[in-house]
Coordinates of C-alpha atoms and ligand atoms in Angstrom, one line a residue:
X168 CA 0.0 0.0 0.0
X169 CA 1.5 3.4 -1.0
X170 CA 1.9 6.3 1.4
X171 CA -0.3 8.4 -0.9
X172 CA -3.4 6.3 -0.4
X173 CA -3.2 6.3 3.4
X174 CA -5.0 8.6 5.8
X175 CA -4.5 9.1 9.5
X176 CA -6.8 7.3 12.1
X177 CA -8.8 10.4 12.9
X178 CA -9.6 10.9 9.2
X179 CA -10.4 7.2 8.9
X180 CA -12.8 7.2 11.8
X181 CA -14.7 10.2 10.5
X182 CA -14.9 8.8 7.0
X183 CA -15.9 5.4 8.2
X184 CA -18.7 6.8 10.3
X185 CA -19.9 9.0 7.5
X186 CA -19.8 6.2 5.0
X187 CA -21.9 4.0 7.3
X188 CA -24.7 6.5 6.8
X189 CA -24.4 8.1 10.2
X190 CA -26.0 11.5 10.2
X191 CA -25.2 12.7 13.8
X192 CA -22.7 12.1 16.6
X193 CA -23.2 13.2 20.2
X194 CA -20.3 14.3 22.4
X195 CA -18.9 16.6 25.1
X196 CA -15.6 18.4 24.4
X197 CA -12.7 17.6 24.5
X198 CA -12.3 14.3 22.6
X199 CA -11.4 13.2 19.1
X200 CA -11.1 16.8 17.9
X201 CA -9.6 16.0 14.6
X202 CA -12.2 13.4 13.8
X203 CA -15.0 15.9 14.8
X204 CA -13.4 18.6 12.6
X205 CA -13.2 16.1 9.6
X206 CA -17.0 15.9 9.8
X207 CA -17.1 19.5 8.4
X208 CA -16.8 18.2 4.9
X209 CA -18.6 14.9 5.4
X210 CA -22.2 16.0 6.3
X211 CA -22.2 14.5 9.8
X212 CA -23.8 16.8 12.4
X213 CA -21.9 17.1 15.7
X214 CA -24.3 17.6 18.6
X215 CA -22.4 19.1 21.5
X216 CA -24.2 18.1 24.7
X217 CA -24.0 19.6 28.2
X218 CA -23.2 16.3 29.9
X219 CA -21.8 13.0 28.9
X220 CA -24.9 11.2 30.2
X221 CA -27.1 13.3 28.0
X222 CA -24.8 12.6 25.0
X223 CA -25.2 8.8 25.7
X224 CA -29.0 9.2 25.9
X225 CA -29.1 11.1 22.6
X226 CA -27.1 8.4 20.9
X227 CA -29.5 5.8 22.5
X228 CA -32.6 7.6 21.1
X229 CA -30.9 7.9 17.7
X230 CA -29.9 4.2 17.7
X231 CA -33.4 3.0 18.7
X232 CA -35.0 4.9 15.8
X233 CA -32.3 4.2 13.2
X234 CA -31.8 0.6 14.1
X235 CA -28.1 1.3 13.5
X236 CA -25.4 2.3 16.0
X237 CA -25.6 5.7 17.7
X238 CA -22.2 7.1 18.6
X239 CA -21.3 9.2 21.7
X240 CA -17.9 10.5 22.7
X241 CA -16.3 11.8 25.9
X242 CA -12.8 12.6 27.0
X243 CA -11.0 10.7 29.8
X244 CA -12.6 12.3 32.9
X245 CA -16.0 12.2 31.2
X246 CA -15.9 8.4 30.7
X247 CA -17.6 7.7 34.1
X248 CA -20.5 10.0 33.2
X249 CA -20.8 8.4 29.7
X250 CA -20.8 4.9 31.2
X251 CA -23.7 5.8 33.5
X252 CA -25.6 7.0 30.5
X253 CA -25.3 3.5 28.9
X254 CA -27.4 1.7 31.5
X255 CA -30.6 2.5 29.7
X256 CA -29.2 1.4 26.4
X257 CA -28.0 -1.8 27.9
X258 CA -31.4 -2.6 29.5
X259 CA -33.3 -1.3 26.4
X260 CA -31.3 -3.2 23.9
X261 CA -29.9 -0.2 22.0
X262 CA -26.8 -0.4 19.8
X263 CA -24.8 2.5 21.2
X264 CA -21.1 2.7 20.4
X265 CA -19.3 4.8 23.1
X266 CA -15.8 6.3 22.3
X267 CA -13.6 7.7 25.1
X268 CA -10.1 9.0 25.5
X269 CA -7.9 7.6 28.2
X270 CA -4.5 9.0 29.3
X271 CA -1.7 7.1 27.7
X272 CA 0.0 4.1 29.4
X273 CA 2.8 6.2 31.0
X274 CA 0.2 8.1 33.0
X275 CA -1.6 5.0 34.4
X276 CA -1.3 3.8 38.0
X277 CA 0.5 7.0 39.3
X278 CA -2.2 9.3 40.6
X279 CA -2.7 11.1 37.3
X280 CA -5.1 14.0 37.4
X281 CA -8.7 13.1 36.4
X282 CA -7.7 9.5 35.7
X283 CA -9.3 6.3 36.9
X284 CA -9.5 2.9 35.2
X285 CA -12.2 2.8 32.5
X286 CA -12.7 -0.9 32.1
X287 CA -14.6 -1.5 35.3
X288 CA -16.9 1.5 34.5
X289 CA -18.0 0.0 31.2
X290 CA -18.0 -3.7 32.2
X291 CA -21.6 -3.8 33.4
X292 CA -23.1 -1.7 30.5
X293 CA -21.3 -3.0 27.4
X294 CA -20.9 -6.4 25.6
X295 CA -17.5 -5.4 24.2
X296 CA -15.1 -2.9 25.5
X297 CA -11.5 -2.6 24.3
X298 CA -8.5 -0.3 24.3
X299 CA -7.4 1.2 21.0
X300 CA -3.6 1.7 21.2
X301 CA -2.8 2.4 17.5
X302 CA -4.3 3.5 14.3
X303 CA -3.6 0.1 12.7
X304 CA -5.9 -1.6 15.3
X305 CA -8.7 0.9 14.8
X306 CA -10.5 -0.5 11.8
X307 CA -10.6 -4.0 13.2
X308 CA -11.8 -2.9 16.6
X309 CA -14.4 -0.5 15.3
X310 CA -15.8 -3.2 13.0
X311 CA -16.0 -5.5 16.0
X312 CA -17.6 -2.9 18.2
X313 CA -20.2 -2.3 15.5
X314 CA -20.9 -6.0 14.9
X315 CA -21.2 -6.7 18.7
X316 CA -23.5 -3.7 19.2
X317 CA -25.9 -4.9 16.5
X318 CA -25.7 -8.7 17.3
X319 CA -28.8 -10.0 19.1
X320 CA -29.5 -8.7 21.6
X321 CA -28.3 -5.2 20.5
X322 CA -26.4 -3.5 23.3
X323 CA -23.7 -0.9 23.9
X324 CA -20.1 -1.3 23.1
X325 CA -17.1 0.8 23.9
X326 CA -13.6 1.7 22.5
X327 CA -11.1 3.5 24.8
X328 CA -8.6 5.4 22.8
X329 CA -5.1 6.1 24.2
X330 CA -4.6 9.8 24.9
X331 CA -6.7 12.1 27.0
X332 CA -8.6 13.1 23.8
X333 CA -8.1 9.8 22.0
X334 CA -5.0 11.4 20.3
X335 CA -3.4 8.1 19.4
X336 CA -5.3 7.8 16.2
X337 CA -3.9 11.1 14.9
X338 CA -0.5 9.5 14.7
X339 CA -0.5 6.4 12.5
X340 CA -1.7 6.0 8.9
X341 CA -4.0 3.4 7.5
X342 CA -5.0 2.3 4.0
X343 CA -8.0 0.3 5.1
X344 CA -11.2 0.8 3.3
X345 CA -13.5 3.1 5.2
X346 CA -16.2 0.5 5.5
X347 CA -17.4 -0.6 8.9
X348 CA -20.1 -3.1 7.9
X349 CA -20.2 -4.4 4.3
X350 CA -23.8 -5.5 4.7
X351 CA -25.0 -2.1 6.3
X352 CA -27.0 -4.1 8.8
X353 CA -29.6 -2.7 11.1
X354 CA -31.4 -4.2 14.1
X355 CA -32.0 -7.2 13.9
X356 CA -28.7 -7.8 12.3
X357 CA -29.7 -11.4 11.3
X358 CA -33.0 -13.1 10.9
X359 CA -32.4 -16.8 11.7
X360 CA -35.4 -19.0 11.2
X361 CA -36.1 -21.5 14.0
X362 CA -35.6 -25.2 13.6
X363 CA -38.6 -26.9 11.9
X364 CA -38.9 -29.5 14.7
X365 CA -39.1 -26.8 17.4
X366 CA -41.7 -24.9 15.4
X367 CA -43.8 -28.1 15.0
X368 CA -43.5 -28.8 18.8
X369 CA -44.6 -25.2 19.6
X370 CA -47.4 -25.3 17.1
X371 CA -48.7 -28.6 18.6
X372 CA -48.7 -27.1 22.1
X373 CA -50.5 -23.9 20.9
X374 CA -53.2 -25.9 19.0
X375 CA -53.7 -28.1 22.1
X376 CA -54.1 -25.3 24.6
X377 CA -57.4 -23.6 25.4
X378 CA -56.7 -20.1 26.6
X379 CA -53.6 -18.9 24.8
X380 CA -52.1 -15.4 25.3
X381 CA -49.3 -13.9 23.3
X382 CA -46.9 -11.6 25.2
X383 CA -44.8 -9.7 22.7
X384 CA -41.7 -8.1 24.1
X385 CA -39.1 -5.5 23.2
X386 CA -37.2 -7.9 20.8
X387 CA -40.5 -8.5 18.9
X388 CA -40.7 -4.8 18.5
X389 CA -37.1 -4.5 17.3
X390 CA -37.9 -7.4 14.8
X391 CA -40.9 -5.4 13.5
X392 CA -43.0 -8.5 14.2
X393 CA -46.3 -6.7 14.7
X394 CA -48.1 -8.1 11.6
X395 CA -46.9 -11.6 12.3
X396 CA -48.0 -11.4 16.0
X397 CA -51.4 -10.3 14.9
X398 CA -51.7 -13.0 12.2
X399 CA -50.9 -15.8 14.7
X400 CA -53.1 -14.2 17.4
X401 CA -56.0 -14.1 14.9
X402 CA -55.5 -17.8 14.0
X403 CA -55.4 -18.8 17.7
X404 CA -58.1 -16.3 18.8
X405 CA -55.4 -15.3 21.4
X406 CA -55.4 -12.0 23.2
X407 CA -52.1 -10.1 22.7
X408 CA -50.3 -8.3 25.5
X409 CA -47.0 -6.3 24.9
X410 CA -44.2 -5.4 27.1
X411 CA -43.9 -1.6 27.8
X412 CA -41.2 -1.4 25.2
X413 CA -43.3 -3.2 22.6
X414 CA -46.4 -1.0 23.1
X415 CA -47.8 0.0 19.8
X416 CA -46.4 -2.8 17.7
X417 CA -50.0 -3.6 17.0
X418 CA -52.8 -1.1 17.2
X419 CA -53.7 -0.6 20.9
X420 CA -57.3 -0.4 19.8
X421 CA -57.3 -3.8 18.1
X422 CA -59.9 -6.1 19.7
X423 CA -57.3 -8.7 20.6
X424 CA -55.0 -6.1 22.2
X425 CA -55.1 -6.2 26.0
X426 CA -52.3 -3.8 27.0
X427 CA -49.1 -4.0 28.9
X428 CA -48.8 -6.7 31.7
X429 CA -46.6 -6.6 34.7
X430 CA -45.9 -3.7 37.1
X431 CA -46.3 -0.7 34.7
X432 CA -49.8 -1.8 33.8
X433 CA -53.5 -1.3 33.9
X434 CA -55.6 -4.1 35.4
X435 CA -56.9 -5.9 32.3
X436 CA -53.6 -7.2 31.0
X437 CA -52.5 -8.9 34.2
X438 CA -55.9 -10.5 34.7
X439 CA -56.0 -11.9 31.2
X440 CA -52.4 -13.1 31.1
X441 CA -52.8 -14.6 34.5
X442 CA -55.8 -16.6 33.4
X443 CA -54.2 -18.2 30.4
X444 CA -53.5 -21.9 30.0
X445 CA -50.5 -21.2 27.8
X446 CA -48.5 -18.1 27.3
X447 CA -46.4 -17.6 24.1
X448 CA -43.6 -15.1 24.9
X449 CA -42.2 -13.6 21.7
X450 CA -38.9 -11.7 22.0
X451 CA -39.7 -11.0 25.6
X452 CA -37.1 -10.8 28.4
X453 CA -39.6 -12.3 31.0
X454 CA -38.1 -9.9 33.6
X455 CA -39.8 -8.6 36.7
X456 CA -41.4 -5.6 35.1
X457 CA -43.3 -7.5 32.4
X458 CA -44.3 -10.4 34.7
X459 CA -45.0 -8.5 38.0
X460 CA -42.1 -10.3 39.7
X461 CA -42.8 -13.6 37.9
X462 CA -46.4 -13.9 39.1
X463 CA -48.1 -13.0 35.8
X464 CA -48.3 -15.6 34.4
X465 CA -47.7 -17.9 37.4
X466 CA -44.5 -19.9 37.2
X467 CA -46.4 -23.2 36.6
X468 CA -48.1 -21.9 33.4
X469 CA -47.3 -23.7 30.2
X470 CA -44.9 -21.6 28.2
X471 CA -43.7 -21.4 24.6
X472 CA -40.9 -19.0 24.2
X473 CA -39.6 -17.6 20.9
X474 CA -36.4 -15.6 21.0
X475 CA -33.4 -15.0 18.8
X476 CA -31.2 -15.2 21.9
X477 CA -31.0 -18.8 23.2
X478 CA -30.1 -17.5 26.7
X479 CA -33.6 -16.2 27.1
X480 CA -35.3 -19.6 26.7
X481 CA -36.2 -20.8 30.2
X482 CA -34.4 -17.9 32.0
X483 CA -37.4 -17.2 34.2
X484 CA -40.0 -19.9 33.3
X485 CA -38.1 -23.1 33.3
X486 CA -40.6 -25.3 31.6
X487 CA -40.6 -23.4 28.3
X488 CA -40.8 -25.0 24.9
X489 CA -38.0 -23.1 23.2
X490 CA -38.1 -21.8 19.7
X491 CA -34.8 -20.0 18.8
X492 CA -35.0 -17.6 15.9
X493 CA -35.8 -14.1 14.8
X494 CA -39.4 -13.3 15.9
X495 CA -40.7 -11.9 12.6
X496 CA -39.1 -14.7 10.5
X497 CA -40.0 -17.5 12.8
X498 CA -43.5 -16.4 13.7
X499 CA -44.4 -16.6 10.0
X500 CA -43.3 -20.3 10.0
X501 CA -45.1 -20.9 13.3
X502 CA -48.3 -19.5 11.8
X503 CA -47.9 -21.8 8.9
X504 CA -47.5 -24.7 11.2
X505 CA -50.5 -23.7 13.3
X506 CA -52.6 -23.4 10.2
X507 CA -56.3 -22.4 10.7
X508 CA -57.5 -24.5 13.6
X509 CA -61.1 -24.3 14.9
X510 CA -60.8 -22.1 17.9
X511 CA -63.2 -21.2 20.7
X512 CA -63.5 -17.4 20.7
X513 CA -64.7 -17.4 24.3
X514 CA -61.4 -16.3 25.8
X515 CA -60.8 -13.5 23.2
X516 CA -64.3 -12.2 23.8
X517 CA -63.9 -12.3 27.6
X518 CA -60.6 -10.4 27.2
X519 CA -62.1 -7.8 25.0
X520 CA -65.0 -7.3 27.5
X521 CA -62.5 -6.8 30.4
X522 CA -60.6 -4.2 28.3
X523 CA -63.8 -2.4 27.2
X524 CA -65.1 -2.3 30.8
X525 CA -61.8 -0.8 32.0
X526 CA -61.8 1.8 29.2
X527 CA -65.3 2.7 30.2
X528 CA -64.2 3.4 33.8
X529 CA -61.4 5.6 32.5
X530 CA -63.4 7.5 30.0
X531 CA -64.8 10.2 32.4
X532 CA -61.2 11.0 33.5
X533 CA -60.0 11.1 29.9
X534 CA -62.7 13.6 29.2
X535 CA -62.5 15.6 32.4
X536 CA -62.9 19.3 31.7
X537 CA -61.9 20.7 35.1
X538 CA -58.6 22.1 36.4
X539 CA -56.3 20.9 37.8
X540 CA -55.8 18.9 34.6
X541 CA -56.1 15.1 34.9
X542 CA -53.2 13.2 33.3
X543 CA -55.7 10.8 31.8
X544 CA -57.0 13.8 29.8
X545 CA -53.5 14.9 28.9
X546 CA -52.9 11.4 27.5
X547 CA -56.1 11.4 25.5
X548 CA -55.0 14.7 24.0
X549 CA -51.5 13.3 23.2
X550 CA -53.2 10.4 21.5
X551 CA -55.3 12.7 19.4
X552 CA -52.4 15.0 18.5
X553 CA -49.7 12.5 17.7
X554 CA -49.3 12.3 13.9
X555 CA -49.9 9.0 12.2
X556 CA -46.1 8.5 11.9
X557 CA -45.2 10.3 15.1
X558 CA -42.7 9.1 17.7
X559 CA -43.5 9.3 21.4
X560 CA -40.6 9.1 23.8
X561 CA -41.6 8.5 27.4
X562 CA -39.6 8.8 30.6
X563 CA -39.7 6.3 33.4
X564 CA -41.9 6.1 36.4
X565 CA -45.4 7.5 36.1
X566 CA -44.5 8.8 32.6
X567 CA -44.1 5.2 31.5
X568 CA -47.2 4.1 33.2
X569 CA -49.4 6.9 32.0
X570 CA -48.2 6.6 28.4
X571 CA -48.2 2.8 28.6
X572 CA -51.8 2.6 29.7
X573 CA -53.5 5.8 28.5
X574 CA -51.9 6.7 25.2
X575 CA -53.1 4.8 22.2
X576 CA -51.1 3.9 19.1
X577 CA -52.1 3.1 15.6
X578 CA -49.8 0.0 15.2
X579 CA -48.6 1.1 11.8
X580 CA -46.6 4.3 11.5
X581 CA -46.2 5.4 15.1
X582 CA -43.3 4.5 17.3
X583 CA -43.2 4.4 21.1
X584 CA -39.9 4.5 22.9
X585 CA -39.6 4.3 26.7
X586 CA -36.9 4.7 29.3
X587 CA -35.7 1.3 30.5
X588 CA -35.6 2.8 34.0
X589 CA -33.4 5.9 34.1
X590 CA -35.2 9.0 35.2
X591 CA -34.4 11.9 32.9
X592 CA -33.6 9.8 29.9
X593 CA -36.5 10.9 27.7
X594 CA -35.6 14.5 26.9
X595 CA -32.1 13.8 25.6
X596 CA -33.3 10.6 24.0
X597 CA -36.0 12.4 22.2
X598 CA -33.4 14.8 20.7
X599 CA -31.5 11.8 19.4
X600 CA -34.7 10.3 18.0
X601 CA -35.5 13.5 16.2
X602 CA -32.0 13.6 14.7
X603 CA -32.6 10.1 13.4
X604 CA -36.0 10.9 11.9
X605 CA -36.0 14.5 10.7
X606 CA -39.2 13.9 8.7
X607 CA -41.2 12.7 11.7
X608 CA -42.6 14.6 14.7
X609 CA -41.2 13.6 18.0
X610 CA -43.0 14.2 21.3
X611 CA -41.3 13.7 24.6
X612 CA -43.5 12.9 27.6
X613 CA -41.8 13.6 30.9
X614 CA -42.6 14.5 34.5
X615 CA -41.0 17.6 35.9
X616 CA -38.8 15.4 38.1
X617 CA -37.4 13.7 34.9
X618 CA -37.2 17.0 33.0
X619 CA -35.0 18.7 35.6
X620 CA -32.2 16.2 35.0
X621 CA -31.2 17.5 31.6
X622 CA -32.8 21.0 31.3
X623 CA -29.5 22.3 29.9
X624 CA -30.2 20.3 26.7
X625 CA -32.8 22.9 25.8
X626 CA -29.9 25.0 24.8
X627 CA -28.6 22.1 22.6
X628 CA -32.0 21.7 21.0
X629 CA -32.2 25.4 20.3
X630 CA -28.6 25.6 19.0
X631 CA -28.8 22.5 16.8
X632 CA -32.4 23.2 15.7
X633 CA -33.9 20.0 16.9
X634 CA -37.7 20.5 16.8
X635 CA -39.0 18.2 19.5
X636 CA -42.2 18.8 21.4
X637 CA -41.6 18.3 25.1
X638 CA -44.8 17.7 27.1
X639 CA -44.0 18.2 30.8
X640 CA -46.5 16.7 33.3
X641 CA -45.7 19.4 35.8
X642 CA -47.0 18.3 39.2
X643 CA -44.3 19.9 41.3
X644 CA -42.9 16.6 42.6
X645 CA -42.0 13.0 42.2
X646 CA -45.6 11.9 41.8
X647 CA -44.9 8.2 41.6
X648 CA -43.1 8.2 44.9
X649 CA -45.7 10.0 46.9
X650 CA -47.6 6.8 47.9
X651 CA -44.4 5.1 49.0
X652 CA -43.0 7.8 51.2
X653 CA -46.4 8.3 52.8
X654 CA -46.6 4.6 53.6
X655 CA -43.2 4.6 55.1
X656 CA -44.0 7.7 57.1
X657 CA -47.0 5.9 58.7
X658 CA -49.5 7.9 56.5
X659 CA -49.4 10.8 58.9
X660 CA -50.6 14.0 57.1
X661 CA -47.7 15.9 55.5
X662 CA -45.0 13.6 56.9
X663 CA -42.4 12.5 54.3
X664 CA -43.7 14.8 51.6
X665 CA -40.5 16.9 51.7
X666 CA -38.8 13.8 50.1
X667 CA -40.9 14.2 46.9
X668 CA -42.3 17.7 46.6
X669 CA -40.5 20.5 44.8
X670 CA -41.2 23.5 42.6
X671 CA -43.5 25.0 41.5
X672 CA -41.4 25.9 38.4
X673 CA -42.6 27.6 35.2
X674 CA -40.8 25.6 32.6
X675 CA -41.9 28.0 29.9
X676 CA -39.8 30.7 31.5
X677 CA -36.9 28.3 31.7
X678 CA -37.4 27.4 28.1
X679 CA -37.5 31.0 27.0
X680 CA -34.2 31.7 28.8
X681 CA -32.7 29.2 26.4
X682 CA -34.4 30.8 23.4
X683 CA -36.9 28.0 23.2
X684 CA -40.7 28.5 22.8
X685 CA -42.8 27.6 25.8
X686 CA -46.5 27.2 26.1
X687 CA -48.1 27.1 29.6
X688 CA -51.2 25.0 29.9
X689 CA -53.4 25.2 33.0
X690 CA -56.8 24.2 31.7
X691 CA -57.8 21.0 29.8
X692 CA -59.2 23.1 26.9
X693 CA -55.8 24.6 26.3
X694 CA -54.0 21.2 25.8
X695 CA -55.0 20.5 22.2
X696 CA -54.3 24.0 20.9
X697 CA -50.9 23.9 22.6
X698 CA -49.9 20.5 21.2
X699 CA -51.1 21.5 17.7
X700 CA -49.1 24.7 17.8
X701 CA -46.0 22.9 19.1
X702 CA -46.3 20.1 16.5
X703 CA -46.8 22.6 13.7
X704 CA -43.6 24.5 14.7
X705 CA -40.3 23.8 13.1
X706 CA -38.4 24.4 16.4
X707 CA -38.3 22.8 19.9
X708 CA -41.3 23.7 22.0
X709 CA -41.9 23.0 25.7
X710 CA -45.6 22.5 26.6
X711 CA -45.7 22.9 30.3
X712 CA -48.9 21.2 31.6
X713 CA -49.8 22.1 35.2
X714 CA -51.2 19.0 37.0
X715 CA -51.6 17.9 40.6
X716 CA -49.4 15.6 42.6
X717 CA -52.2 13.7 44.3
X718 CA -53.9 11.6 41.5
X719 CA -52.4 8.2 41.1
X720 CA -51.6 6.5 37.8
X721 CA -53.4 3.2 36.9
X722 CA -52.2 0.3 39.2
X723 CA -51.7 -3.2 38.1
X724 CA -54.1 -6.1 39.0
X725 CA -52.2 -8.3 41.5
X726 CA -53.0 -12.0 41.7
X727 CA -54.5 -13.1 44.9
X728 CA -51.9 -14.5 47.3
X729 CA -51.8 -18.3 47.4
X730 CA -51.1 -19.7 50.8
Ligands
TPP253 C1 -31.8 7.7 37.8 C2 -33.1 7.4 38.6 N1 -33.2 7.9 39.9 C3 -34.3 7.7 40.6 C4 -35.3 7.0 40.1 C5 -36.6 6.7 40.9 N2 -37.8 7.3 40.4 C6 -38.6 6.7 39.5 S1 -39.9 7.6 39.1 C7 -39.5 8.8 40.1 C8 -40.3 10.1 40.2 C9 -40.6 10.7 38.8 O1 -41.1 12.0 39.0 P1 -41.5 12.8 37.8 O2 -40.6 12.7 36.6 O3 -41.8 14.2 38.2 O4 -42.9 12.1 37.3 P2 -44.2 11.9 38.1 O5 -44.1 10.6 38.8 O6 -44.4 13.1 39.0 O7 -45.3 11.8 37.0 C10 -38.3 8.6 40.7 C11 -37.6 9.5 41.7 C12 -35.2 6.4 38.8 N3 -36.1 5.7 38.1 N4 -34.0 6.7 38.1

């Protein structure tokens, strides 16, 4: 290879990321400066964030919408902050590639300013984390970090460049092609079809069972398996529940749809899943959130489990019939194997009645015209305002429960993204999601407690022209935690509330100070005009909705204790 055809590592990294189709990177100065400068001519937008955690959340939101890696970067001392921002991407199966600088070897293990070992920080939140000590190693390691991030289940990876700012790659030259992934894969990176015998076994069990429920999880959503889930559900007359992260993969108004089971849940889903003879988990992690601490369904229930990751089969429900394969590809085969059996529609009808009754009890709250605004009404207005191809990004806690129970989705063009548990995730993640989908409207739904975390990113949204609509459920406190602190405080009036109450804050004034438009909403009649104005705008807008701390979000149905 001749000298003339080589470029330095910083140039290689910039070109390789640009050639992969990446449109944005998210970072806090000072790291990989020459790479970031190279983007000038390559059409990649650099989003400078105000904290490394926010940069990680932005990359996470970007990756979840794109289905390709999102990249975030931080210098040596920012690495710990960046790693903490990867927890949600780890739990939410998001292919984030984190790049950090690390002081060079001669600075290690001798009390260097700002320096601690990075490997332990990233161990719990990445599937692959490696030092990069030369330009010649960069292409191989970046390709592996990419491949690992996308491989099932998608999760963060990390490269730690030698030099405070990752300077090592400015030194050497490389003639490697600037290709990271020949196949330009997106999640799911592969679509393996399950073994025919396993499919037959599963089909026989499904045909033989009376009351069958399908629980579709986050990996079913990532596999875009909504139509296949619905086709199989129709053939089996089986109600469909989804994990919170899979909400909206089929229309939430479909007669077979029963909602989100588990702990972030309204009553119908748990009652229905709990009463099934057989549960088919599709791409579902069977964790505590979706199963209400493994009580819904009960552990003794017959299970068929379809997942691309063999480690998921039997993880929580030991007697599962395992079907290992991509949900979308394998469900199509499973539906062929099930055929068109004669099914009793009684269970599906009973489930639809339970859902309809619950909706009827919620309707007065969703239509409530009085102030203070009910969050059920706010959710009904968000449902009406969200465009047919809109993206809703929800924070954790009550924001997850409200949107997971009270906001409806069309099951076709709309996308629902939710925090996998990190309070404050949604606003930066919504900025990343908007960068990934410039042609779609992105709405962030957050409590004020969540919004406080990354208020500074209003400045980033304004500077970078990222036109998200932020809906703040502003109840001047940690609403979800109110019941818990009161209980611990012996339910004595006022006691413990200092742990969860704050504000009141006018977030429109905060927004304006960053140059961002703010609309204050204090009466239900003002919600729709505010959302419509915000969604019509080509700029970020904060819709600050004043609500009350007292009302409780829907609570899950809990199975009766068996003694
Ligand atoms: C990083 C982190 N810290 C703490 C929590 C615990 N937590 C979950 S929900 C919540 C309160 C959320 O308050 P807010 O965002 O105002 O929404 P609200 O419940 O009032 O609707 C807290 C403190 C968490 N999930 N993540």
